[in-house]
């Protein structure tokens, strides 16, 4: 049915290039009645840590120009509950399942990956490396290329399934960070996470978010992440999954032309739970109209790019 | 739970003080709607990234009503929807809740929108229902006509005394000693009788703080929690309400609420008024 838009990305065969982004798609089944999962290639679950994390003080979300700023703070049920209660509920899901992993230390990432390796309902793992590393004075894992390579290599050793690494957009040298993750053994890179941001309520003279700072998502960050995808694709040719402001088929097509094999949809679900189905329909039309053999033929095919 | 997305049609948009009562044709949401549930309404204009949570004021067979106070741009735009225009809704979200027999409802201002459906359901099934309805001033006591149509005992209270009794709603809950009586009884070293009726409240945070103070820890009361929301389905964890157990944790208002057992809430960690 979706032959023309089937893609292979990060070691997975995806029925469509639309992936639901971590943190916006809960534990995979919350949206069942509103989002057409037949239009979805994979769902990335909420980031999971070894123990439950409570998350940040409210308010946790603020509207911004063309985006939202969230400071949910990686609230999650923890590994045990994920395995015991959440994964079994996903048996009938028509798409692939990717578990997103967070941690405060290298050991924590490795332990979570190693436990998830045995879970048959998990088709791939995605490491969120934007978290602060308590062993490195709270510096984000992706801020240190060498440390990142070792972290990914540790996880690669135990993961036993495709491993995606989700990068942060605000790094000095995205190509160096991307290479480090690939050297560590990543099968694909998700580019990228939210952009650090804040909002102020001038009447109350207070930051809107309980945590003061949060991460900006939505169309506001699309041009930024689009460039990152393009740069990393040109320099590494790796399998890339784009994330940031995908709200329609044009945004998806732009990322694919820039070098992504699949796109994640997060914030757009809130406004329009029909977005995944609309994107799939739009991409099918596009492929047909432009007379391409299939969507995967379009990956990185920006005119004017040097080979 | 059944959630749907439905493009509703505006049937009527009537003034109610500074708020608007919207009547919408929404077959599927009307059929599924239960008291205390809410919808997420898409703001009918470009540039809004989040839908607005709105309580289902009342529901019939094919229609629902929303009572909306225009506090800023999103609600302002929704209040200008004209009959014949459409409105993109998702819902109904939130948990159903069995109202204990003989409960007292307490509403503050626009908060009447969150409890009217439950109150009306109780009254229409012939149960005794009482409402203490407070506001800053008489103009912010909404739904006068709709409340008048119900066989409900309504006590109106305003802070400025412009309508009904003067003071705070929390001080006039039948059978609950007011802050003043409590002080007096302490002065006289008298015990107050234990209070057994459940209180169901919807209003601003200041009202919950007052209720928490007056009802103490032994009363059975439930509060409708207004938190910022994005998904409504429990997926994004935006709508966090701090709870006591486990210590330091949160529940999602859209999933566990929006009406929550006040005894479970960690009032000290509640965010500022949003
Ligand atoms: C479960 C629930 C039921 C509600 N029922 C009603 C109702 O029946 N009638 C009514 O008039 N209002 C109701 N509200 C409040 C209403 O959602 C807000 O007034 C509205 O979201 C404000 O939008 P705005 O664009 O006008 O304000 P802005 O301040 O511009 O909104 C900015 C952002 O903050 C959010 N926000 C602002 N205030 C609130 C608030 N009090 N609660 C939740 N989110 C907020 C908005 O949704 C938006 O995402 C309810 C809220 C909740 C959570
Ligand atoms: C409410 C919310 C929660 C999020 N939680 C996570 C998370 O737990 N792990 C993660 O890797 N990314 C998380 N993200 C980032 C998204 O997965 C996505 O990468 C980002 O929002 C950009 O894409 P978008 O514009 O389509 O939302 C979250 C985003 C939002 C809006
Ligand atoms: S609004 Fe997303 S979890 Fe409640």
PDB file of C-alpha atoms in Angstrom, chain A residues 23-27 30-31 33-34 46 54-68 70 72 75-76 86 201 206 208 217-219 247 267-275 278, chain B residues 1-5 40 42-43 47-52 88 90-91 93 227-242 247-252 255 269-274:
ATOM      1  CA  UNK A  23       8.231  12.757  24.604  1.00  0.00           C
ATOM      2  CA  UNK A  24       5.325  13.650  22.341  1.00  0.00           C
ATOM      3  CA  UNK A  25       4.091  10.106  21.818  1.00  0.00           C
ATOM      4  CA  UNK A  26       4.071   8.844  25.410  1.00  0.00           C
ATOM      5  CA  UNK A  27       4.522   5.092  25.712  1.00  0.00           C
ATOM      6  CA  UNK A  30      -1.881   7.076  24.214  1.00  0.00           C
ATOM      7  CA  UNK A  31      -2.647   8.540  20.783  1.00  0.00           C
ATOM      8  CA  UNK A  33      -7.653   6.920  18.906  1.00  0.00           C
ATOM      9  CA  UNK A  34      -6.477  10.210  17.405  1.00  0.00           C
ATOM     10  CA  UNK A  46       9.309   8.619  26.149  1.00  0.00           C
ATOM     11  CA  UNK A  54       9.679  12.834  38.594  1.00  0.00           C
ATOM     12  CA  UNK A  55      10.295  15.616  36.076  1.00  0.00           C
ATOM     13  CA  UNK A  56      10.298  19.386  36.587  1.00  0.00           C
ATOM     14  CA  UNK A  57       8.015  21.707  38.532  1.00  0.00           C
ATOM     15  CA  UNK A  58       5.088  23.112  36.505  1.00  0.00           C
ATOM     16  CA  UNK A  59       4.331  25.015  34.395  1.00  0.00           C
ATOM     17  CA  UNK A  60       6.085  22.718  31.938  1.00  0.00           C
ATOM     18  CA  UNK A  61       5.038  24.136  28.604  1.00  0.00           C
ATOM     19  CA  UNK A  62       4.789  27.566  26.996  1.00  0.00           C
ATOM     20  CA  UNK A  63       3.715  28.721  23.573  1.00  0.00           C
ATOM     21  CA  UNK A  64       6.365  30.591  21.576  1.00  0.00           C
ATOM     22  CA  UNK A  65       6.359  32.209  18.137  1.00  0.00           C
ATOM     23  CA  UNK A  66       5.958  29.228  15.767  1.00  0.00           C
ATOM     24  CA  UNK A  67       6.869  26.773  18.492  1.00  0.00           C
ATOM     25  CA  UNK A  68       6.509  25.562  22.029  1.00  0.00           C
ATOM     26  CA  UNK A  70       8.877  22.512  27.108  1.00  0.00           C
ATOM     27  CA  UNK A  72       8.920  18.435  31.194  1.00  0.00           C
ATOM     28  CA  UNK A  75       9.523  12.584  33.669  1.00  0.00           C
ATOM     29  CA  UNK A  76       9.352   8.841  33.123  1.00  0.00           C
ATOM     30  CA  UNK A  86       4.146  -0.391  28.978  1.00  0.00           C
ATOM     31  CA  UNK A 201       5.591  36.637  31.685  1.00  0.00           C
ATOM     32  CA  UNK A 206       8.462  35.751  36.211  1.00  0.00           C
ATOM     33  CA  UNK A 208       6.810  31.194  32.459  1.00  0.00           C
ATOM     34  CA  UNK A 217      10.425  22.789  19.306  1.00  0.00           C
ATOM     35  CA  UNK A 218       8.114  23.258  16.356  1.00  0.00           C
ATOM     36  CA  UNK A 219       8.481  25.146  13.043  1.00  0.00           C
ATOM     37  CA  UNK A 247       4.239  19.681  10.484  1.00  0.00           C
ATOM     38  CA  UNK A 267       4.979  19.153  18.482  1.00  0.00           C
ATOM     39  CA  UNK A 268       2.738  19.062  15.398  1.00  0.00           C
ATOM     40  CA  UNK A 269       0.711  16.238  16.981  1.00  0.00           C
ATOM     41  CA  UNK A 270      -0.619  18.601  19.625  1.00  0.00           C
ATOM     42  CA  UNK A 271      -2.205  20.953  17.137  1.00  0.00           C
ATOM     43  CA  UNK A 272      -3.004  18.379  14.487  1.00  0.00           C
ATOM     44  CA  UNK A 273      -3.106  14.689  15.380  1.00  0.00           C
ATOM     45  CA  UNK A 274      -3.916  14.108  11.713  1.00  0.00           C
ATOM     46  CA  UNK A 275      -0.428  15.309  10.709  1.00  0.00           C
ATOM     47  CA  UNK A 278      -1.497  14.084   5.961  1.00  0.00           C
TER      48      UNK A 278
ATOM     49  CA  UNK B   1     -11.760   6.012  27.058  1.00  0.00           C
ATOM     50  CA  UNK B   2     -12.911   7.294  23.705  1.00  0.00           C
ATOM     51  CA  UNK B   3     -11.249  10.339  22.280  1.00  0.00           C
ATOM     52  CA  UNK B   4     -12.235  11.776  18.948  1.00  0.00           C
ATOM     53  CA  UNK B   5     -11.370  14.691  16.773  1.00  0.00           C
ATOM     54  CA  UNK B  40      -9.008  20.836  23.510  1.00  0.00           C
ATOM     55  CA  UNK B  42      -7.949  24.598  18.187  1.00  0.00           C
ATOM     56  CA  UNK B  43      -7.715  28.364  18.078  1.00  0.00           C
ATOM     57  CA  UNK B  47       0.245  30.956  14.810  1.00  0.00           C
ATOM     58  CA  UNK B  48      -1.252  29.062  17.736  1.00  0.00           C
ATOM     59  CA  UNK B  49       0.702  25.905  18.511  1.00  0.00           C
ATOM     60  CA  UNK B  50      -1.367  24.562  21.380  1.00  0.00           C
ATOM     61  CA  UNK B  51      -5.070  23.845  21.631  1.00  0.00           C
ATOM     62  CA  UNK B  52      -6.932  25.440  24.552  1.00  0.00           C
ATOM     63  CA  UNK B  88     -11.801  21.855  15.565  1.00  0.00           C
ATOM     64  CA  UNK B  90     -10.441  16.887  20.344  1.00  0.00           C
ATOM     65  CA  UNK B  91     -11.785  15.093  23.380  1.00  0.00           C
ATOM     66  CA  UNK B  93     -10.542  14.126  27.853  1.00  0.00           C
ATOM     67  CA  UNK B 227      -2.757  23.097  34.162  1.00  0.00           C
ATOM     68  CA  UNK B 228      -1.240  24.011  30.840  1.00  0.00           C
ATOM     69  CA  UNK B 229      -1.882  21.214  28.405  1.00  0.00           C
ATOM     70  CA  UNK B 230      -0.632  20.076  25.035  1.00  0.00           C
ATOM     71  CA  UNK B 231      -1.943  16.598  24.177  1.00  0.00           C
ATOM     72  CA  UNK B 232      -4.839  15.787  26.523  1.00  0.00           C
ATOM     73  CA  UNK B 233      -4.136  12.063  26.265  1.00  0.00           C
ATOM     74  CA  UNK B 234      -1.398  11.636  28.886  1.00  0.00           C
ATOM     75  CA  UNK B 235       1.431  11.433  26.342  1.00  0.00           C
ATOM     76  CA  UNK B 236       3.407  14.641  26.856  1.00  0.00           C
ATOM     77  CA  UNK B 237       3.426  15.089  30.680  1.00  0.00           C
ATOM     78  CA  UNK B 238       2.956  18.861  30.369  1.00  0.00           C
ATOM     79  CA  UNK B 239       0.024  19.089  32.766  1.00  0.00           C
ATOM     80  CA  UNK B 240       1.820  18.057  35.949  1.00  0.00           C
ATOM     81  CA  UNK B 241       0.028  18.266  39.303  1.00  0.00           C
ATOM     82  CA  UNK B 242       2.339  17.710  42.281  1.00  0.00           C
ATOM     83  CA  UNK B 247       7.135  12.175  47.435  1.00  0.00           C
ATOM     84  CA  UNK B 248       8.208  14.728  44.837  1.00  0.00           C
ATOM     85  CA  UNK B 249       6.193  13.165  42.008  1.00  0.00           C
ATOM     86  CA  UNK B 250       3.481  14.422  39.678  1.00  0.00           C
ATOM     87  CA  UNK B 251       0.349  13.134  38.000  1.00  0.00           C
ATOM     88  CA  UNK B 252      -0.986  14.309  34.655  1.00  0.00           C
ATOM     89  CA  UNK B 255      -5.257  11.697  32.623  1.00  0.00           C
ATOM     90  CA  UNK B 269       4.511  22.480  45.517  1.00  0.00           C
ATOM     91  CA  UNK B 270       1.678  23.751  43.344  1.00  0.00           C
ATOM     92  CA  UNK B 271       2.854  26.221  40.703  1.00  0.00           C
ATOM     93  CA  UNK B 272       1.737  29.832  40.572  1.00  0.00           C
ATOM     94  CA  UNK B 273      -1.601  30.809  39.064  1.00  0.00           C
ATOM     95  CA  UNK B 274      -1.316  30.291  35.307  1.00  0.00           C
TER      96      UNK B 274
END
